PDB file of C-alpha atoms and ligand atoms in Angstrom:
ATOM      1  CA  UNK J   1     -11.783  -0.701   8.914  1.00 89.00           C
ATOM      2  CA  UNK J   2     -10.584  -3.926   7.324  1.00 95.00           C
ATOM      3  CA  UNK J   3     -11.873  -7.323   8.336  1.00 96.00           C
ATOM      4  CA  UNK J   4     -10.582 -10.609   6.992  1.00 97.00           C
ATOM      5  CA  UNK J   5     -12.269 -13.899   7.763  1.00 95.00           C
ATOM      6  CA  UNK J   6     -11.578 -17.447   6.635  1.00 96.00           C
ATOM      7  CA  UNK J   7      -9.428 -16.209   3.788  1.00 97.00           C
ATOM      8  CA  UNK J   8      -7.732 -18.722   1.487  1.00 97.00           C
ATOM      9  CA  UNK J   9      -6.215 -18.525  -1.925  1.00 97.00           C
ATOM     10  CA  UNK J  10      -5.146 -21.276  -4.233  1.00 97.00           C
ATOM     11  CA  UNK J  11      -3.511 -20.538  -7.564  1.00 97.00           C
ATOM     12  CA  UNK J  12      -4.419 -22.934 -10.379  1.00 95.00           C
ATOM     13  CA  UNK J  13      -1.027 -24.681 -10.326  1.00 94.00           C
ATOM     14  CA  UNK J  14      -0.811 -25.013  -6.535  1.00 93.00           C
ATOM     15  CA  UNK J  15      -1.522 -28.207  -4.609  1.00 94.00           C
ATOM     16  CA  UNK J  16      -2.399 -26.490  -1.380  1.00 94.00           C
ATOM     17  CA  UNK J  17      -4.249 -23.279  -0.688  1.00 96.00           C
ATOM     18  CA  UNK J  18      -2.520 -20.420   1.143  1.00 97.00           C
ATOM     19  CA  UNK J  19      -4.443 -19.973   4.387  1.00 96.00           C
ATOM     20  CA  UNK J  20      -4.537 -16.660   6.182  1.00 97.00           C
ATOM     21  CA  UNK J  21      -5.251 -15.984   9.835  1.00 96.00           C
ATOM     22  CA  UNK J  22      -8.351 -13.902  10.583  1.00 96.00           C
ATOM     23  CA  UNK J  23      -7.547 -10.310  11.406  1.00 96.00           C
ATOM     24  CA  UNK J  24      -9.036  -6.883  11.599  1.00 95.00           C
ATOM     25  CA  UNK J  25      -7.587  -3.437  11.471  1.00 95.00           C
ATOM     26  CA  UNK J  26      -9.841  -0.658  12.755  1.00 92.00           C
ATOM     27  CA  UNK J  27      -9.912   2.782  11.134  1.00 89.00           C
ATOM     28  CA  UNK J  28      -6.857   4.789  12.064  1.00 88.00           C
ATOM     29  CA  UNK J  29      -4.779   1.805  13.119  1.00 93.00           C
ATOM     30  CA  UNK J  30      -1.609   0.287  11.732  1.00 94.00           C
ATOM     31  CA  UNK J  31      -1.124  -3.452  11.384  1.00 96.00           C
ATOM     32  CA  UNK J  32       2.089  -5.221  10.446  1.00 97.00           C
ATOM     33  CA  UNK J  33       1.770  -8.705   8.936  1.00 97.00           C
ATOM     34  CA  UNK J  34       5.127 -10.369   8.986  1.00 97.00           C
ATOM     35  CA  UNK J  35       6.136 -13.599   7.291  1.00 96.00           C
ATOM     36  CA  UNK J  36       8.856 -15.243   5.207  1.00 95.00           C
ATOM     37  CA  UNK J  37       9.253 -15.028   1.466  1.00 94.00           C
ATOM     38  CA  UNK J  38       6.669 -17.100  -0.391  1.00 95.00           C
ATOM     39  CA  UNK J  39       4.133 -17.245   2.465  1.00 96.00           C
ATOM     40  CA  UNK J  40       1.565 -15.269   0.473  1.00 97.00           C
ATOM     41  CA  UNK J  41       2.081 -11.634   1.472  1.00 97.00           C
ATOM     42  CA  UNK J  42       1.809 -10.099  -1.986  1.00 95.00           C
ATOM     43  CA  UNK J  43      -1.133 -12.385  -2.764  1.00 96.00           C
ATOM     44  CA  UNK J  44      -2.870 -11.059   0.360  1.00 97.00           C
ATOM     45  CA  UNK J  45      -2.316  -7.434  -0.589  1.00 95.00           C
ATOM     46  CA  UNK J  46      -3.613  -8.072  -4.089  1.00 95.00           C
ATOM     47  CA  UNK J  47      -6.732  -9.580  -2.526  1.00 96.00           C
ATOM     48  CA  UNK J  48      -7.106  -6.653  -0.087  1.00 96.00           C
ATOM     49  CA  UNK J  49      -6.627  -4.227  -2.962  1.00 94.00           C
ATOM     50  CA  UNK J  50      -9.298  -5.960  -5.014  1.00 93.00           C
ATOM     51  CA  UNK J  51      -6.985  -7.057  -7.828  1.00 92.00           C
ATOM     52  CA  UNK J  52      -7.399 -10.756  -7.073  1.00 95.00           C
ATOM     53  CA  UNK J  53     -10.491 -12.668  -5.995  1.00 94.00           C
ATOM     54  CA  UNK J  54      -9.790 -15.097  -3.133  1.00 96.00           C
ATOM     55  CA  UNK J  55     -10.773 -18.739  -3.592  1.00 96.00           C
ATOM     56  CA  UNK J  56     -12.421 -18.638  -0.200  1.00 96.00           C
ATOM     57  CA  UNK J  57     -13.344 -16.213   2.548  1.00 95.00           C
ATOM     58  CA  UNK J  58     -14.280 -12.634   2.837  1.00 87.00           C
ATOM     59  CA  UNK J  59     -12.778  -9.182   2.925  1.00 95.00           C
ATOM     60  CA  UNK J  60     -14.892  -6.432   4.459  1.00 96.00           C
ATOM     61  CA  UNK J  61     -13.710  -2.874   3.895  1.00 93.00           C
ATOM     62  CA  UNK J  62     -15.622  -0.028   5.534  1.00 89.00           C
ATOM     63  CA  UNK J  63     -18.547  -2.427   6.075  1.00 90.00           C
ATOM     64  CA  UNK J  64     -18.679  -3.376   2.393  1.00 92.00           C
ATOM     65  CA  UNK J  65     -18.114  -6.913   1.126  1.00 93.00           C
ATOM     66  CA  UNK J  66     -15.350  -6.067  -1.272  1.00 92.00           C
ATOM     67  CA  UNK J  67     -15.436  -9.124  -3.487  1.00 91.00           C
ATOM     68  CA  UNK J  68     -19.220  -9.143  -3.804  1.00 92.00           C
ATOM     69  CA  UNK J  69     -19.079  -5.822  -5.665  1.00 94.00           C
ATOM     70  CA  UNK J  70     -19.129  -5.666  -9.447  1.00 94.00           C
ATOM     71  CA  UNK J  71     -15.735  -4.989 -11.041  1.00 94.00           C
ATOM     72  CA  UNK J  72     -16.826  -1.440 -11.786  1.00 95.00           C
ATOM     73  CA  UNK J  73     -17.916  -0.786  -8.193  1.00 95.00           C
ATOM     74  CA  UNK J  74     -14.722  -2.314  -6.897  1.00 94.00           C
ATOM     75  CA  UNK J  75     -12.527  -0.136  -9.139  1.00 91.00           C
ATOM     76  CA  UNK J  76     -14.407   2.939  -8.056  1.00 89.00           C
ATOM     77  CA  UNK J  77     -14.188   1.948  -4.390  1.00 91.00           C
ATOM     78  CA  UNK J  78     -10.460   1.305  -4.725  1.00 90.00           C
ATOM     79  CA  UNK J  79      -9.836   4.673  -6.275  1.00 84.00           C
ATOM     80  CA  UNK J  80     -11.784   6.479  -3.580  1.00 85.00           C
ATOM     81  CA  UNK J  81     -10.538   4.542  -0.602  1.00 90.00           C
ATOM     82  CA  UNK J  82      -7.355   2.605  -1.149  1.00 92.00           C
ATOM     83  CA  UNK J  83      -3.776   3.705  -1.665  1.00 90.00           C
ATOM     84  CA  UNK J  84      -1.198   1.059  -2.573  1.00 90.00           C
ATOM     85  CA  UNK J  85       2.534   1.168  -2.033  1.00 88.00           C
ATOM     86  CA  UNK J  86       4.047  -1.616  -4.106  1.00 80.00           C
ATOM     87  CA  UNK J  87       7.332  -3.434  -3.711  1.00 71.00           C
ATOM     88  CA  UNK J  88       8.402  -2.281  -7.148  1.00 75.00           C
ATOM     89  CA  UNK J  89       7.551   1.272  -8.073  1.00 78.00           C
ATOM     90  CA  UNK J  90       5.909   1.932 -11.365  1.00 84.00           C
ATOM     91  CA  UNK J  91       6.756   5.528 -12.051  1.00 92.00           C
ATOM     92  CA  UNK J  92       6.849   7.216 -15.419  1.00 92.00           C
ATOM     93  CA  UNK J  93      10.565   7.642 -15.892  1.00 90.00           C
ATOM     94  CA  UNK J  94      10.306  10.516 -18.346  1.00 89.00           C
ATOM     95  CA  UNK J  95       8.318  12.620 -15.891  1.00 93.00           C
ATOM     96  CA  UNK J  96       9.668  14.425 -12.863  1.00 96.00           C
ATOM     97  CA  UNK J  97       8.543  13.870  -9.271  1.00 97.00           C
ATOM     98  CA  UNK J  98       5.685  16.391  -9.250  1.00 96.00           C
ATOM     99  CA  UNK J  99       4.526  15.360 -12.741  1.00 96.00           C
ATOM    100  CA  UNK J 100       4.242  11.756 -11.592  1.00 94.00           C
ATOM    101  CA  UNK J 101       1.827  12.845  -8.866  1.00 93.00           C
ATOM    102  CA  UNK J 102      -0.073  15.047 -11.318  1.00 93.00           C
ATOM    103  CA  UNK J 103      -0.389  12.091 -13.654  1.00 90.00           C
ATOM    104  CA  UNK J 104      -1.992   9.976 -10.925  1.00 87.00           C
ATOM    105  CA  UNK J 105      -4.352  12.822 -10.060  1.00 86.00           C
ATOM    106  CA  UNK J 106      -5.209  13.405 -13.726  1.00 82.00           C
ATOM    107  CA  UNK J 107      -6.156   9.813 -14.444  1.00 75.00           C
ATOM    108  CA  UNK J 108      -8.527   9.619 -11.536  1.00 69.00           C
ATOM    109  CA  UNK J 109     -10.319  12.676 -12.927  1.00 64.00           C
ATOM    110  CA  UNK J 110     -10.410  14.097  -9.437  1.00 69.00           C
ATOM    111  CA  UNK J 111      -9.867  17.809  -9.223  1.00 77.00           C
ATOM    112  CA  UNK J 112      -6.722  17.983  -7.160  1.00 85.00           C
ATOM    113  CA  UNK J 113      -4.849  21.247  -6.903  1.00 88.00           C
ATOM    114  CA  UNK J 114      -1.112  21.476  -7.339  1.00 91.00           C
ATOM    115  CA  UNK J 115      -0.841  23.006  -3.865  1.00 93.00           C
ATOM    116  CA  UNK J 116      -2.208  19.801  -2.338  1.00 91.00           C
ATOM    117  CA  UNK J 117       0.326  17.700  -4.218  1.00 94.00           C
ATOM    118  CA  UNK J 118       3.171  19.955  -3.109  1.00 96.00           C
ATOM    119  CA  UNK J 119       1.868  19.725   0.450  1.00 92.00           C
ATOM    120  CA  UNK J 120       2.089  15.971   0.213  1.00 90.00           C
ATOM    121  CA  UNK J 121       5.681  16.107  -1.088  1.00 94.00           C
ATOM    122  CA  UNK J 122       6.512  18.480   1.742  1.00 92.00           C
ATOM    123  CA  UNK J 123       4.958  16.156   4.304  1.00 88.00           C
ATOM    124  CA  UNK J 124       7.082  13.289   2.992  1.00 88.00           C
ATOM    125  CA  UNK J 125      10.192  15.496   2.962  1.00 88.00           C
ATOM    126  CA  UNK J 126      10.819  15.331  -0.792  1.00 94.00           C
ATOM    127  CA  UNK J 127       9.438  18.706  -1.884  1.00 96.00           C
ATOM    128  CA  UNK J 128      12.954  19.870  -2.844  1.00 97.00           C
ATOM    129  CA  UNK J 129      12.999  17.089  -5.429  1.00 97.00           C
ATOM    130  CA  UNK J 130       9.777  18.099  -7.188  1.00 97.00           C
ATOM    131  CA  UNK J 131      11.493  18.969 -10.491  1.00 97.00           C
ATOM    132  CA  UNK J 132      13.917  16.077 -10.486  1.00 97.00           C
ATOM    133  CA  UNK J 133      13.574  13.142 -12.905  1.00 95.00           C
ATOM    134  CA  UNK J 134      12.402  10.049 -11.004  1.00 95.00           C
ATOM    135  CA  UNK J 135      15.255   7.892 -12.266  1.00 92.00           C
ATOM    136  CA  UNK J 136      17.708  10.118 -10.399  1.00 93.00           C
ATOM    137  CA  UNK J 137      16.093   9.435  -7.003  1.00 93.00           C
ATOM    138  CA  UNK J 138      17.583   7.121  -4.396  1.00 90.00           C
ATOM    139  CA  UNK J 139      15.602   4.026  -3.354  1.00 87.00           C
ATOM    140  CA  UNK J 140      14.534   5.762  -0.133  1.00 87.00           C
ATOM    141  CA  UNK J 141      13.332   8.820  -2.029  1.00 91.00           C
ATOM    142  CA  UNK J 142      11.457   6.666  -4.542  1.00 92.00           C
ATOM    143  CA  UNK J 143       9.731   4.849  -1.713  1.00 89.00           C
ATOM    144  CA  UNK J 144       8.652   8.167  -0.214  1.00 90.00           C
ATOM    145  CA  UNK J 145       7.301   9.243  -3.608  1.00 93.00           C
ATOM    146  CA  UNK J 146       5.452   5.959  -3.735  1.00 92.00           C
ATOM    147  CA  UNK J 147       3.794   6.778  -0.397  1.00 88.00           C
ATOM    148  CA  UNK J 148       2.961  10.270  -1.669  1.00 90.00           C
ATOM    149  CA  UNK J 149       1.334   8.788  -4.746  1.00 90.00           C
ATOM    150  CA  UNK J 150      -0.721   6.399  -2.642  1.00 88.00           C
ATOM    151  CA  UNK J 151      -2.082   9.423  -0.772  1.00 85.00           C
ATOM    152  CA  UNK J 152      -3.048  11.621  -3.702  1.00 86.00           C
ATOM    153  CA  UNK J 153      -6.733  11.111  -2.950  1.00 80.00           C
ATOM    154  CA  UNK J 154      -6.301  11.133   0.833  1.00 78.00           C
ATOM    155  CA  UNK J 155      -7.280   7.486   0.855  1.00 82.00           C
ATOM    156  CA  UNK J 156      -8.522   6.052   4.125  1.00 88.00           C
ATOM    157  CA  UNK J 157      -6.869   2.684   3.582  1.00 93.00           C
ATOM    158  CA  UNK J 158      -3.172   2.296   2.849  1.00 93.00           C
ATOM    159  CA  UNK J 159      -1.734  -1.055   1.782  1.00 95.00           C
ATOM    160  CA  UNK J 160       2.033  -1.479   1.605  1.00 95.00           C
ATOM    161  CA  UNK J 161       3.919  -4.479   0.235  1.00 94.00           C
ATOM    162  CA  UNK J 162       7.500  -4.756   1.561  1.00 93.00           C
ATOM    163  CA  UNK J 163       7.940  -0.986   1.651  1.00 91.00           C
ATOM    164  CA  UNK J 164      11.402  -1.204   3.247  1.00 90.00           C
ATOM    165  CA  UNK J 165      12.963  -4.370   1.844  1.00 86.00           C
ATOM    166  CA  UNK J 166      15.322  -2.616  -0.564  1.00 83.00           C
ATOM    167  CA  UNK J 167      16.339   0.105   1.883  1.00 87.00           C
ATOM    168  CA  UNK J 168      19.364   0.534   4.115  1.00 88.00           C
ATOM    169  CA  UNK J 169      18.788   1.001   7.861  1.00 93.00           C
ATOM    170  CA  UNK J 170      18.598   4.784   7.720  1.00 88.00           C
ATOM    171  CA  UNK J 171      16.034   4.822   4.905  1.00 86.00           C
ATOM    172  CA  UNK J 172      14.161   1.943   6.486  1.00 90.00           C
ATOM    173  CA  UNK J 173      13.775   4.043   9.624  1.00 91.00           C
ATOM    174  CA  UNK J 174      12.735   7.076   7.595  1.00 86.00           C
ATOM    175  CA  UNK J 175      10.094   5.243   5.561  1.00 87.00           C
ATOM    176  CA  UNK J 176       8.733   3.316   8.570  1.00 91.00           C
ATOM    177  CA  UNK J 177       8.495   6.535  10.588  1.00 89.00           C
ATOM    178  CA  UNK J 178       6.832   8.363   7.706  1.00 85.00           C
ATOM    179  CA  UNK J 179       4.300   5.581   7.198  1.00 88.00           C
ATOM    180  CA  UNK J 180       3.405   5.802  10.888  1.00 89.00           C
ATOM    181  CA  UNK J 181       3.257   9.584  10.796  1.00 86.00           C
ATOM    182  CA  UNK J 182       1.065   9.386   7.678  1.00 85.00           C
ATOM    183  CA  UNK J 183      -1.259   6.911   9.314  1.00 88.00           C
ATOM    184  CA  UNK J 184      -1.713   9.258  12.286  1.00 88.00           C
ATOM    185  CA  UNK J 185      -1.986  12.462  10.259  1.00 86.00           C
ATOM    186  CA  UNK J 186      -4.553  11.062   7.816  1.00 84.00           C
ATOM    187  CA  UNK J 187      -6.191   8.755  10.347  1.00 89.00           C
ATOM    188  CA  UNK J 188      -5.637   5.987   7.798  1.00 90.00           C
ATOM    189  CA  UNK J 189      -5.975   2.275   8.189  1.00 93.00           C
ATOM    190  CA  UNK J 190      -2.511   0.996   7.349  1.00 95.00           C
ATOM    191  CA  UNK J 191      -1.726  -2.637   6.533  1.00 96.00           C
ATOM    192  CA  UNK J 192       1.899  -3.496   5.833  1.00 97.00           C
ATOM    193  CA  UNK J 193       3.072  -6.934   4.748  1.00 97.00           C
ATOM    194  CA  UNK J 194       6.779  -7.591   5.053  1.00 96.00           C
ATOM    195  CA  UNK J 195       9.515 -10.036   5.915  1.00 96.00           C
ATOM    196  CA  UNK J 196      11.611  -7.166   7.274  1.00 95.00           C
ATOM    197  CA  UNK J 197      12.037  -7.690  11.012  1.00 96.00           C
ATOM    198  CA  UNK J 198      13.425  -4.171  11.374  1.00 97.00           C
ATOM    199  CA  UNK J 199       9.789  -3.016  11.199  1.00 97.00           C
ATOM    200  CA  UNK J 200       8.694  -4.877  14.329  1.00 96.00           C
ATOM    201  CA  UNK J 201       9.471  -2.117  16.868  1.00 96.00           C
ATOM    202  CA  UNK J 202       7.449   0.459  14.936  1.00 95.00           C
ATOM    203  CA  UNK J 203       4.105  -1.292  15.168  1.00 94.00           C
ATOM    204  CA  UNK J 204       2.097  -2.187  18.245  1.00 92.00           C
ATOM    205  CA  UNK J 205      -0.297  -4.371  16.265  1.00 96.00           C
ATOM    206  CA  UNK J 206       1.253  -7.242  14.361  1.00 95.00           C
ATOM    207  CA  UNK J 207       0.528 -10.739  13.237  1.00 96.00           C
ATOM    208  CA  UNK J 208       2.666 -13.534  11.878  1.00 95.00           C
ATOM    209  CA  UNK J 209       1.948 -15.221   8.585  1.00 95.00           C
ATOM    210  CA  UNK J 210       3.262 -18.782   8.481  1.00 87.00           C
ATOM    211  CA  UNK J 211       5.163 -20.291   5.614  1.00 77.00           C
TER     212      UNK J 211
HETATM  213  P1  ADP X   1       5.278 -13.450  -0.745  1.00 79.06           P
HETATM  214  O1  ADP X   1       4.833 -12.109  -1.202  1.00 79.06           O
HETATM  215  O2  ADP X   1       5.026 -13.682   0.718  1.00 79.06           O
HETATM  216  O3  ADP X   1       6.704 -13.736  -1.088  1.00 79.06           O
HETATM  217  P2  ADP X   1       3.451 -14.446  -2.781  1.00 79.06           P
HETATM  218  O4  ADP X   1       2.098 -13.989  -2.376  1.00 79.06           O
HETATM  219  O5  ADP X   1       4.134 -13.679  -3.854  1.00 79.06           O
HETATM  220  O6  ADP X   1       4.388 -14.550  -1.473  1.00 79.06           O
HETATM  221  O7  ADP X   1       3.379 -15.958  -3.236  1.00 79.06           O
HETATM  222  C1  ADP X   1       2.845 -16.983  -2.433  1.00 79.06           C
HETATM  223  C2  ADP X   1       2.921 -18.307  -3.175  1.00 79.06           C
HETATM  224  O8  ADP X   1       2.072 -18.268  -4.307  1.00 79.06           O
HETATM  225  C3  ADP X   1       4.312 -18.639  -3.691  1.00 79.06           C
HETATM  226  O9  ADP X   1       4.487 -20.016  -3.583  1.00 79.06           O
HETATM  227  C4  ADP X   1       4.261 -18.202  -5.139  1.00 79.06           C
HETATM  228  O10 ADP X   1       5.142 -18.960  -5.929  1.00 79.06           O
HETATM  229  C5  ADP X   1       2.823 -18.475  -5.508  1.00 79.06           C
HETATM  230  N1  ADP X   1       2.310 -17.513  -6.512  1.00 79.06           N
HETATM  231  C6  ADP X   1       2.333 -16.167  -6.435  1.00 79.06           C
HETATM  232  N2  ADP X   1       1.764 -15.594  -7.515  1.00 79.06           N
HETATM  233  C7  ADP X   1       1.365 -16.619  -8.308  1.00 79.06           C
HETATM  234  C8  ADP X   1       0.703 -16.679  -9.576  1.00 79.06           C
HETATM  235  N3  ADP X   1       0.307 -15.593 -10.222  1.00 79.06           N
HETATM  236  N4  ADP X   1       0.434 -17.912 -10.079  1.00 79.06           N
HETATM  237  C9  ADP X   1       0.799 -19.022  -9.425  1.00 79.06           C
HETATM  238  N5  ADP X   1       1.432 -19.045  -8.229  1.00 79.06           N
HETATM  239  C10 ADP X   1       1.714 -17.858  -7.666  1.00 79.06           C
HETATM  240 MG1   MG X   2       5.861 -10.475  -2.054  1.00 79.06          MG
END
């Protein structure tokens, strides 16, 4: 469960704070936040992911006040609970698809078996590509790998920043459908921020962010 109340953020060089509407997303629900470029979508996801402290307001995740935690607690909480799908993927280009997932698993020091990682690739329909170098993947395939990586620890909260903006219609449909399927299968709380209106029909719960 995610709850956001009275949230504002003002960067040092900005005259006016970005103000966010209050919202909540119960466990196992998907929420689409839609708004134009520059309205503060990425800023919001960085706040929800605990990478940026808001100038005002509160984020409650699983009944915990996220920004009242120490940095160490917050990092630990993020690793255990939050999976992020970023607009730009940061894969290790010299590693193949499966190795990229193994790398994520390794650095969290969690004991995750290869079978689980392959299961995840299978679920996202990219298991055939496990031995392929990441730089040979299409944008749609990379985005699916990005979702797989966000799920390595079966995180309860998934945050996605413009997951479909660089995709053609077919891949947009595939990624949107897979995100929904993932949310159901893992009973995850899914928050997507996007300016992509093609996503609207996929989500029953949505909110507009104003410019
Ligand atoms: P969106 O993701 O909706 O396009 P952003 O959250 O990236 O919007 O940015 C919202 C506003 O904050 C924009 O005006 C942007 O220029 C500004 N902004 C974003 N990041 C920074 C930063 N690190 N420092 C200063 N201003 C920023
Ligand atoms: Mg953005």
